[in-house]
Amino acid sequence: MTAATPSSITLTRPDDWHLHVRDGAAMAAVVPDTARQFARAIVMPNLRPPVLTADQASGYRDRIRAAVPSGLSFEPLMVLYLTDNTPAEEVVRAKAMGAVAFKLYPAGATTNSDAGVTDLRKTYKALEAIQREGLVLCVHGEVTDGDVDVFDREKAFIDDKLIPLRRDFPELKVAFEHITTKEAAQYVNEADRFVGATITPQHLLYNRNAIFMGGVRPHYYCLPILKREEHRLALVQAATSGSAKFFLGTDSAPHASHLKEHASGCAGCYTAPCALELYAEVFEAAGALDKLEAFASFNGPDYYGLPRNTDQVTLVREDWVVPESLPFGEAQIKPLRGGETLHWRLR
Ligand code: DOR
Ligand code: ZN
């Protein structure tokens, strides 16, 4: 440890601008982990069945609030699932119930995306309303064509879908979710103020080798999939650059461990128990701990037009071991880094 290394960092309480908490017993198992770290989180709507209406989002919000342990204050920010058939009126109802965004899943792109969009043109009435109401379009930015290599799907999405979409809706707020490539980082950097992007801890920490080291490692499998080292470095550069366009979104995506360690393993890394600590590790390694607060606590609310939090959290330099496995309803879940030692700890 050098003299310049701080022994603690205090920052404005962060929010998580991309999170999955599922429903039922699984939700009850994971919401406390996020509520201990974050004041608010954007909750993804890819349940089965998906959260399609304002009424469904409102009921889901009630269930999440009921799962927050007493003594913690945590507010779920709701997102509706965009389909080919989302009516413009549903956008108005979503705004009225306090939803902050719609989520674009290209059909088949990821977990529970079967009801997603098959053709963007079918959503234009809804997109007009999303733009008019000032809601955000959260985008899973991957094409789904079987003939596009899985590592190239994000770049193809930018060229084939995102650029035309933004030409047609120049004032639509587009949150480019979980970006994974240098092309995406560059696109967002050069875009206007309507575009922002979230970056996950796993895409900042690992390149695609992590999935294959010494055998297939399903707990490093998420979508979009981890990419080459050059892309990881571009993401670290973007996150730590001080640009207000990039903000924290864990994409913590819990799946029971037996469904990840499976012949057809589910995509998703469960990072909620140690998310802020993982980001601190990345920012410290980049010599940019002074940029962590803006990334974690300012850029997200500023982009969404919400107030910044006013309370604070403190990370202390203290070794601790992430639990190898945690209860997840009837099953177990393995957090990313489970069984390994972290050097930052949220007090
Ligand atoms: O890895 C992922 N898991 N990527 C997604 O886009 C969805 C998520 C999930 O819901 O499990
Ligand atoms: Zn996600």
Short mmCIF file of C-alpha atoms and ligand atoms in Angstrom, two decimals:
data_model
loop_
_atom_site.label_atom_id
_atom_site.label_comp_id
_atom_site.label_asym_id
_atom_site.label_seq_id
_atom_site.Cartn_x
_atom_site.Cartn_y
_atom_site.Cartn_z
CA MET A 1 0.00 0.00 0.00
CA THR A 2 1.43 3.37 -0.95
CA ALA A 3 1.10 6.50 1.14
CA ALA A 4 -1.36 7.90 -1.39
CA THR A 5 -3.78 4.99 -0.97
CA PRO A 6 -6.77 6.07 1.11
CA SER A 7 -7.99 3.76 3.86
CA SER A 8 -11.59 4.76 3.25
CA ILE A 9 -13.72 6.53 0.63
CA THR A 10 -16.94 8.35 1.44
CA LEU A 11 -19.29 9.11 -1.40
CA THR A 12 -22.86 10.15 -2.04
CA ARG A 13 -25.02 7.03 -1.87
CA PRO A 14 -25.03 5.46 -5.33
CA ASP A 15 -27.90 4.05 -7.41
CA ASP A 16 -27.95 1.05 -9.70
CA TRP A 17 -29.21 2.03 -13.16
CA HIS A 18 -29.66 -1.55 -14.38
CA LEU A 19 -30.79 -4.40 -12.14
CA HIS A 20 -32.72 -7.68 -12.22
CA VAL A 21 -34.47 -8.82 -9.05
CA ARG A 22 -36.93 -11.43 -10.43
CA ASP A 23 -40.08 -12.06 -8.39
CA GLY A 24 -41.40 -14.19 -5.53
CA ALA A 25 -38.97 -16.01 -3.23
CA ALA A 26 -36.01 -15.23 -5.51
CA MET A 27 -36.80 -11.53 -5.27
CA ALA A 28 -37.04 -11.69 -1.50
CA ALA A 29 -33.58 -13.28 -1.46
CA VAL A 30 -31.83 -10.64 -3.59
CA VAL A 31 -33.53 -7.28 -2.90
CA PRO A 32 -31.80 -6.87 0.51
CA ASP A 33 -28.36 -7.17 -1.12
CA THR A 34 -29.09 -4.25 -3.44
CA ALA A 35 -30.93 -2.20 -0.79
CA ARG A 36 -27.85 -2.34 1.45
CA GLN A 37 -25.73 -0.67 -1.23
CA PHE A 38 -27.98 1.51 -3.34
CA ALA A 39 -30.73 4.08 -2.72
CA ARG A 40 -32.56 3.35 -5.97
CA ALA A 41 -32.36 0.92 -8.84
CA ILE A 42 -33.81 0.63 -12.30
CA VAL A 43 -35.59 -2.70 -12.21
CA MET A 44 -35.67 -4.68 -15.42
CA PRO A 45 -39.05 -6.01 -16.58
CA ASN A 46 -37.98 -9.35 -18.12
CA LEU A 47 -40.06 -11.44 -15.76
CA ARG A 48 -42.05 -14.39 -16.94
CA PRO A 49 -44.58 -13.10 -17.97
CA PRO A 50 -42.96 -9.71 -18.68
CA VAL A 51 -43.99 -6.39 -17.11
CA LEU A 52 -46.01 -5.00 -20.00
CA THR A 53 -48.40 -2.52 -18.41
CA ALA A 54 -48.38 0.33 -15.92
CA ASP A 55 -50.65 -1.73 -13.66
CA GLN A 56 -48.23 -4.65 -13.71
CA ALA A 57 -45.30 -2.32 -13.00
CA SER A 58 -47.17 -0.82 -10.09
CA GLY A 59 -47.91 -4.24 -8.58
CA TYR A 60 -44.30 -5.30 -9.09
CA ARG A 61 -43.09 -2.11 -7.41
CA ASP A 62 -45.29 -2.90 -4.38
CA ARG A 63 -43.82 -6.41 -4.11
CA ILE A 64 -40.25 -5.09 -4.34
CA ARG A 65 -40.91 -2.43 -1.71
CA ALA A 66 -42.30 -5.13 0.59
CA ALA A 67 -39.04 -7.10 0.22
CA VAL A 68 -36.86 -4.21 1.47
CA PRO A 69 -35.62 -4.99 5.00
CA SER A 70 -36.90 -2.60 7.65
CA GLY A 71 -34.43 0.14 8.46
CA LEU A 72 -33.21 0.41 4.86
CA SER A 73 -34.55 2.96 2.44
CA PHE A 74 -34.66 1.77 -1.15
CA GLU A 75 -36.81 2.86 -4.07
CA PRO A 76 -37.33 0.69 -7.15
CA LEU A 77 -37.58 2.69 -10.39
CA MET A 78 -39.88 0.89 -12.76
CA VAL A 79 -39.37 -0.01 -16.39
CA LEU A 80 -41.95 -1.45 -18.79
CA TYR A 81 -41.14 -4.06 -21.40
CA LEU A 82 -41.55 -2.74 -24.94
CA THR A 83 -43.19 -5.08 -27.44
CA ASP A 84 -44.33 -4.86 -31.06
CA ASN A 85 -47.79 -4.14 -29.62
CA THR A 86 -47.14 -1.58 -26.87
CA PRO A 87 -49.85 1.08 -27.34
CA ALA A 88 -48.92 4.77 -27.06
CA GLU A 89 -51.54 5.07 -24.29
CA GLU A 90 -49.56 2.62 -22.16
CA VAL A 91 -46.63 5.04 -22.30
CA VAL A 92 -48.84 7.78 -20.88
CA ARG A 93 -50.08 5.44 -18.13
CA ALA A 94 -46.49 4.38 -17.39
CA LYS A 95 -45.43 7.99 -16.95
CA ALA A 96 -48.41 8.63 -14.66
CA MET A 97 -47.49 5.71 -12.36
CA GLY A 98 -43.94 6.99 -12.02
CA ALA A 99 -42.17 4.58 -14.38
CA VAL A 100 -38.92 6.01 -15.70
CA ALA A 101 -38.26 3.95 -18.81
CA PHE A 102 -39.22 1.34 -21.37
CA LYS A 103 -36.86 -1.50 -22.17
CA LEU A 104 -36.09 -2.56 -25.70
CA TYR A 105 -35.17 -6.23 -25.90
CA PRO A 106 -34.65 -7.37 -29.46
CA ALA A 107 -36.67 -10.63 -29.52
CA GLY A 108 -34.42 -13.54 -28.62
CA ALA A 109 -31.45 -11.43 -27.51
CA THR A 110 -31.33 -12.67 -23.92
CA THR A 111 -33.14 -14.10 -20.87
CA ASN A 112 -36.94 -13.83 -21.22
CA SER A 113 -36.77 -11.72 -24.36
CA ASP A 114 -39.14 -13.87 -26.43
CA ALA A 115 -41.83 -11.19 -26.17
CA GLY A 116 -39.33 -8.55 -27.30
CA VAL A 117 -39.33 -6.44 -30.42
CA THR A 118 -39.17 -8.24 -33.77
CA ASP A 119 -39.07 -5.09 -35.91
CA LEU A 120 -38.37 -1.60 -34.58
CA ARG A 121 -40.81 -0.07 -37.06
CA LYS A 122 -43.64 -1.79 -35.20
CA THR A 123 -42.79 0.24 -32.10
CA TYR A 124 -42.69 3.69 -33.69
CA LYS A 125 -46.01 4.86 -32.22
CA ALA A 126 -44.81 3.86 -28.76
CA LEU A 127 -41.38 5.41 -29.34
CA GLU A 128 -43.00 8.70 -30.36
CA ALA A 129 -44.86 8.67 -27.06
CA ILE A 130 -41.73 7.73 -25.07
CA GLN A 131 -39.87 10.63 -26.69
CA ARG A 132 -42.76 13.05 -26.08
CA GLU A 133 -43.24 12.01 -22.44
CA GLY A 134 -39.51 12.34 -21.75
CA LEU A 135 -39.14 8.72 -20.62
CA VAL A 136 -35.92 6.84 -21.28
CA LEU A 137 -35.57 3.97 -23.73
CA CYS A 138 -33.24 1.43 -22.11
CA VAL A 139 -31.69 -0.63 -24.87
CA HIS A 140 -30.26 -4.12 -24.94
CA GLY A 141 -27.97 -3.32 -27.83
CA GLU A 142 -27.39 -6.57 -29.67
CA VAL A 143 -28.70 -7.87 -32.97
CA THR A 144 -30.03 -11.39 -32.89
CA ASP A 145 -29.33 -12.65 -36.42
CA GLY A 146 -27.88 -16.13 -36.21
CA ASP A 147 -25.33 -15.24 -38.88
CA VAL A 148 -23.78 -12.43 -36.81
CA ASP A 149 -21.01 -13.69 -34.55
CA VAL A 150 -21.97 -13.47 -30.88
CA PHE A 151 -18.95 -11.24 -30.20
CA ASP A 152 -19.96 -8.80 -32.96
CA ARG A 153 -23.62 -8.34 -32.07
CA GLU A 154 -23.23 -5.05 -30.23
CA LYS A 155 -21.28 -3.37 -33.00
CA ALA A 156 -23.82 -4.60 -35.58
CA PHE A 157 -26.63 -3.20 -33.43
CA ILE A 158 -25.05 0.27 -33.43
CA ASP A 159 -24.65 0.31 -37.19
CA ASP A 160 -27.87 -1.40 -38.23
CA LYS A 161 -30.37 -0.39 -35.53
CA LEU A 162 -29.21 2.39 -33.23
CA ILE A 163 -27.97 4.90 -35.79
CA PRO A 164 -31.19 4.68 -37.88
CA LEU A 165 -33.33 4.75 -34.72
CA ARG A 166 -31.68 7.93 -33.46
CA ARG A 167 -32.04 9.53 -36.86
CA ASP A 168 -35.81 8.94 -36.66
CA PHE A 169 -36.08 9.96 -32.97
CA PRO A 170 -33.34 12.53 -32.36
CA GLU A 171 -34.72 13.61 -28.97
CA LEU A 172 -35.46 10.15 -27.63
CA LYS A 173 -33.40 9.50 -24.52
CA VAL A 174 -31.53 6.26 -25.16
CA ALA A 175 -29.69 4.52 -22.33
CA PHE A 176 -27.35 2.10 -24.05
CA GLU A 177 -27.28 -0.67 -21.48
CA HIS A 178 -24.28 -2.71 -20.34
CA ILE A 179 -21.95 -1.59 -23.13
CA THR A 180 -19.15 -4.05 -23.83
CA THR A 181 -17.10 -2.76 -26.76
CA LYS A 182 -14.81 0.08 -27.73
CA GLU A 183 -17.22 0.84 -30.57
CA ALA A 184 -20.07 1.37 -28.11
CA ALA A 185 -17.92 3.53 -25.82
CA GLN A 186 -16.92 5.65 -28.79
CA TYR A 187 -20.47 5.90 -30.08
CA VAL A 188 -21.72 7.12 -26.71
CA ASN A 189 -18.82 9.52 -26.26
CA GLU A 190 -19.57 11.17 -29.57
CA ALA A 191 -23.36 11.19 -29.19
CA ASP A 192 -25.43 14.14 -27.99
CA ARG A 193 -26.91 14.60 -24.52
CA PHE A 194 -29.83 12.26 -25.22
CA VAL A 195 -27.55 9.22 -25.05
CA GLY A 196 -26.07 7.69 -21.92
CA ALA A 197 -24.66 4.26 -21.10
CA THR A 198 -24.34 1.89 -18.19
CA ILE A 199 -21.28 -0.29 -17.60
CA THR A 200 -21.27 -3.43 -15.45
CA PRO A 201 -18.54 -4.48 -13.02
CA GLN A 202 -17.90 -7.73 -14.88
CA HIS A 203 -17.24 -5.97 -18.19
CA LEU A 204 -14.80 -3.62 -16.42
CA LEU A 205 -13.01 -6.44 -14.57
CA TYR A 206 -12.81 -9.30 -17.06
CA ASN A 207 -12.19 -10.10 -20.67
CA ARG A 208 -13.54 -13.16 -22.45
CA ASN A 209 -10.67 -15.36 -21.30
CA ALA A 210 -12.41 -15.50 -17.91
CA ILE A 211 -15.14 -17.70 -19.38
CA PHE A 212 -12.65 -20.35 -20.51
CA MET A 213 -9.80 -20.36 -17.96
CA GLY A 214 -9.09 -23.98 -17.02
CA GLY A 215 -12.53 -25.11 -18.23
CA VAL A 216 -15.87 -23.51 -18.98
CA ARG A 217 -16.80 -21.13 -16.18
CA PRO A 218 -20.52 -20.46 -16.34
CA HIS A 219 -20.51 -17.81 -13.62
CA TYR A 220 -18.66 -15.50 -16.01
CA TYR A 221 -21.26 -15.98 -18.71
CA CYS A 222 -23.54 -13.02 -19.24
CA LEU A 223 -25.07 -11.18 -22.19
CA PRO A 224 -23.72 -9.25 -23.91
CA ILE A 225 -20.84 -11.69 -23.53
CA LEU A 226 -17.43 -10.56 -22.20
CA LYS A 227 -15.20 -9.30 -25.00
CA ARG A 228 -11.47 -8.99 -25.80
CA GLU A 229 -9.05 -7.12 -23.54
CA GLU A 230 -8.94 -4.09 -25.87
CA HIS A 231 -12.65 -3.62 -25.29
CA ARG A 232 -12.35 -3.98 -21.52
CA LEU A 233 -9.65 -1.32 -21.54
CA ALA A 234 -11.88 1.02 -23.57
CA LEU A 235 -14.68 0.54 -21.04
CA VAL A 236 -12.37 1.28 -18.11
CA GLN A 237 -11.22 4.38 -19.92
CA ALA A 238 -14.83 5.49 -20.52
CA ALA A 239 -15.98 4.82 -16.95
CA THR A 240 -13.01 6.54 -15.34
CA SER A 241 -12.73 9.40 -17.83
CA GLY A 242 -15.01 11.72 -15.89
CA SER A 243 -17.49 11.85 -18.80
CA ALA A 244 -21.04 12.30 -17.48
CA LYS A 245 -22.39 9.97 -20.18
CA PHE A 246 -21.32 6.79 -18.40
CA PHE A 247 -22.84 5.54 -15.18
CA LEU A 248 -23.16 2.60 -12.87
CA GLY A 249 -25.51 -0.22 -13.85
CA THR A 250 -24.60 -3.60 -12.44
CA ASP A 251 -26.91 -5.78 -14.54
CA SER A 252 -26.82 -8.03 -11.48
CA ALA A 253 -28.83 -10.94 -12.89
CA PRO A 254 -29.51 -13.70 -10.37
CA HIS A 255 -29.94 -17.28 -11.54
CA ALA A 256 -29.93 -20.39 -9.34
CA SER A 257 -26.48 -21.95 -9.46
CA HIS A 258 -27.81 -25.28 -10.82
CA LEU A 259 -29.25 -23.40 -13.81
CA LYS A 260 -25.95 -21.70 -14.56
CA GLU A 261 -23.93 -24.90 -14.08
CA HIS A 262 -26.05 -26.59 -16.71
CA ALA A 263 -25.80 -27.96 -20.25
CA SER A 264 -27.57 -24.78 -21.38
CA GLY A 265 -26.49 -22.37 -18.67
CA CYS A 266 -28.36 -19.11 -18.02
CA ALA A 267 -26.70 -15.77 -18.77
CA GLY A 268 -26.09 -13.39 -15.90
CA CYS A 269 -23.63 -12.51 -13.13
CA TYR A 270 -24.91 -11.97 -9.61
CA THR A 271 -22.97 -8.98 -8.31
CA ALA A 272 -25.42 -7.30 -5.93
CA PRO A 273 -23.69 -8.42 -2.68
CA CYS A 274 -20.41 -6.66 -3.56
CA ALA A 275 -21.15 -4.36 -6.51
CA LEU A 276 -19.76 -1.11 -5.18
CA GLU A 277 -16.65 -2.88 -3.92
CA LEU A 278 -16.04 -4.31 -7.41
CA TYR A 279 -16.34 -0.89 -9.01
CA ALA A 280 -13.98 0.57 -6.39
CA GLU A 281 -11.44 -2.09 -7.31
CA VAL A 282 -11.66 -1.10 -10.98
CA PHE A 283 -11.37 2.62 -10.30
CA GLU A 284 -8.47 2.11 -7.91
CA ALA A 285 -6.57 -0.06 -10.40
CA ALA A 286 -7.06 2.72 -12.97
CA GLY A 287 -5.78 5.34 -10.51
CA ALA A 288 -9.16 7.06 -10.71
CA LEU A 289 -10.84 6.64 -7.32
CA ASP A 290 -11.61 10.36 -7.46
CA LYS A 291 -13.92 9.66 -10.43
CA LEU A 292 -15.94 6.94 -8.71
CA GLU A 293 -18.50 9.21 -7.09
CA ALA A 294 -19.59 10.87 -10.33
CA PHE A 295 -19.89 7.50 -12.10
CA ALA A 296 -21.73 5.82 -9.23
CA SER A 297 -23.80 8.64 -7.75
CA PHE A 298 -24.13 11.69 -10.02
CA ASN A 299 -24.18 10.80 -13.71
CA GLY A 300 -27.14 8.40 -13.49
CA PRO A 301 -29.61 10.68 -11.70
CA ASP A 302 -28.47 13.63 -13.81
CA TYR A 303 -29.16 11.68 -17.01
CA TYR A 304 -32.56 10.45 -15.78
CA GLY A 305 -33.50 13.92 -14.51
CA LEU A 306 -33.85 12.74 -10.92
CA PRO A 307 -32.38 14.31 -7.79
CA ARG A 308 -29.02 13.08 -6.56
CA ASN A 309 -29.10 11.26 -3.23
CA THR A 310 -28.17 13.28 -0.19
CA ASP A 311 -26.89 10.62 2.22
CA GLN A 312 -23.49 9.00 2.01
CA VAL A 313 -21.81 5.60 2.11
CA THR A 314 -18.28 4.70 3.14
CA LEU A 315 -16.03 2.05 1.68
CA VAL A 316 -13.20 0.94 3.93
CA ARG A 317 -10.05 -0.86 2.96
CA GLU A 318 -10.65 -4.19 4.63
CA ASP A 319 -10.20 -7.74 3.36
CA TRP A 320 -13.32 -9.89 3.35
CA VAL A 321 -14.41 -13.02 1.57
CA VAL A 322 -17.52 -12.89 -0.61
CA PRO A 323 -19.84 -15.77 0.37
CA GLU A 324 -19.41 -18.70 -1.98
CA SER A 325 -23.11 -19.42 -2.07
CA LEU A 326 -26.27 -17.77 -0.75
CA PRO A 327 -29.88 -18.92 -0.34
CA PHE A 328 -32.07 -18.17 -3.37
CA GLY A 329 -35.62 -19.31 -2.68
CA GLU A 330 -35.48 -23.11 -2.65
CA ALA A 331 -32.14 -23.02 -4.46
CA GLN A 332 -28.69 -21.49 -4.02
CA ILE A 333 -26.97 -18.67 -5.88
CA LYS A 334 -23.25 -18.08 -6.40
CA PRO A 335 -22.22 -14.43 -6.46
CA LEU A 336 -19.47 -13.30 -8.80
CA ARG A 337 -16.19 -13.52 -6.83
CA GLY A 338 -17.80 -15.95 -4.36
CA GLY A 339 -15.13 -17.47 -2.11
CA GLU A 340 -12.60 -14.80 -3.12
CA THR A 341 -11.15 -11.94 -1.09
CA LEU A 342 -12.04 -8.33 -1.86
CA HIS A 343 -10.01 -5.42 -0.50
CA TRP A 344 -12.76 -2.84 -0.24
CA ARG A 345 -15.80 -3.27 1.99
CA LEU A 346 -18.94 -1.22 2.32
CA ARG A 347 -19.31 -0.28 5.95
O1 DOR B 1 -26.64 -11.74 -18.72
C1 DOR B 1 -27.76 -11.29 -18.77
N1 DOR B 1 -28.73 -11.66 -17.91
N2 DOR B 1 -28.05 -10.39 -19.74
C2 DOR B 1 -29.31 -9.97 -19.94
O2 DOR B 1 -29.50 -9.20 -20.84
C3 DOR B 1 -30.43 -10.49 -19.12
C4 DOR B 1 -29.97 -10.99 -17.84
C5 DOR B 1 -31.01 -11.82 -17.11
O3 DOR B 1 -32.15 -11.39 -17.00
O4 DOR B 1 -30.66 -12.90 -16.62
ZN ZN B 2 -29.90 -6.79 -17.78
#
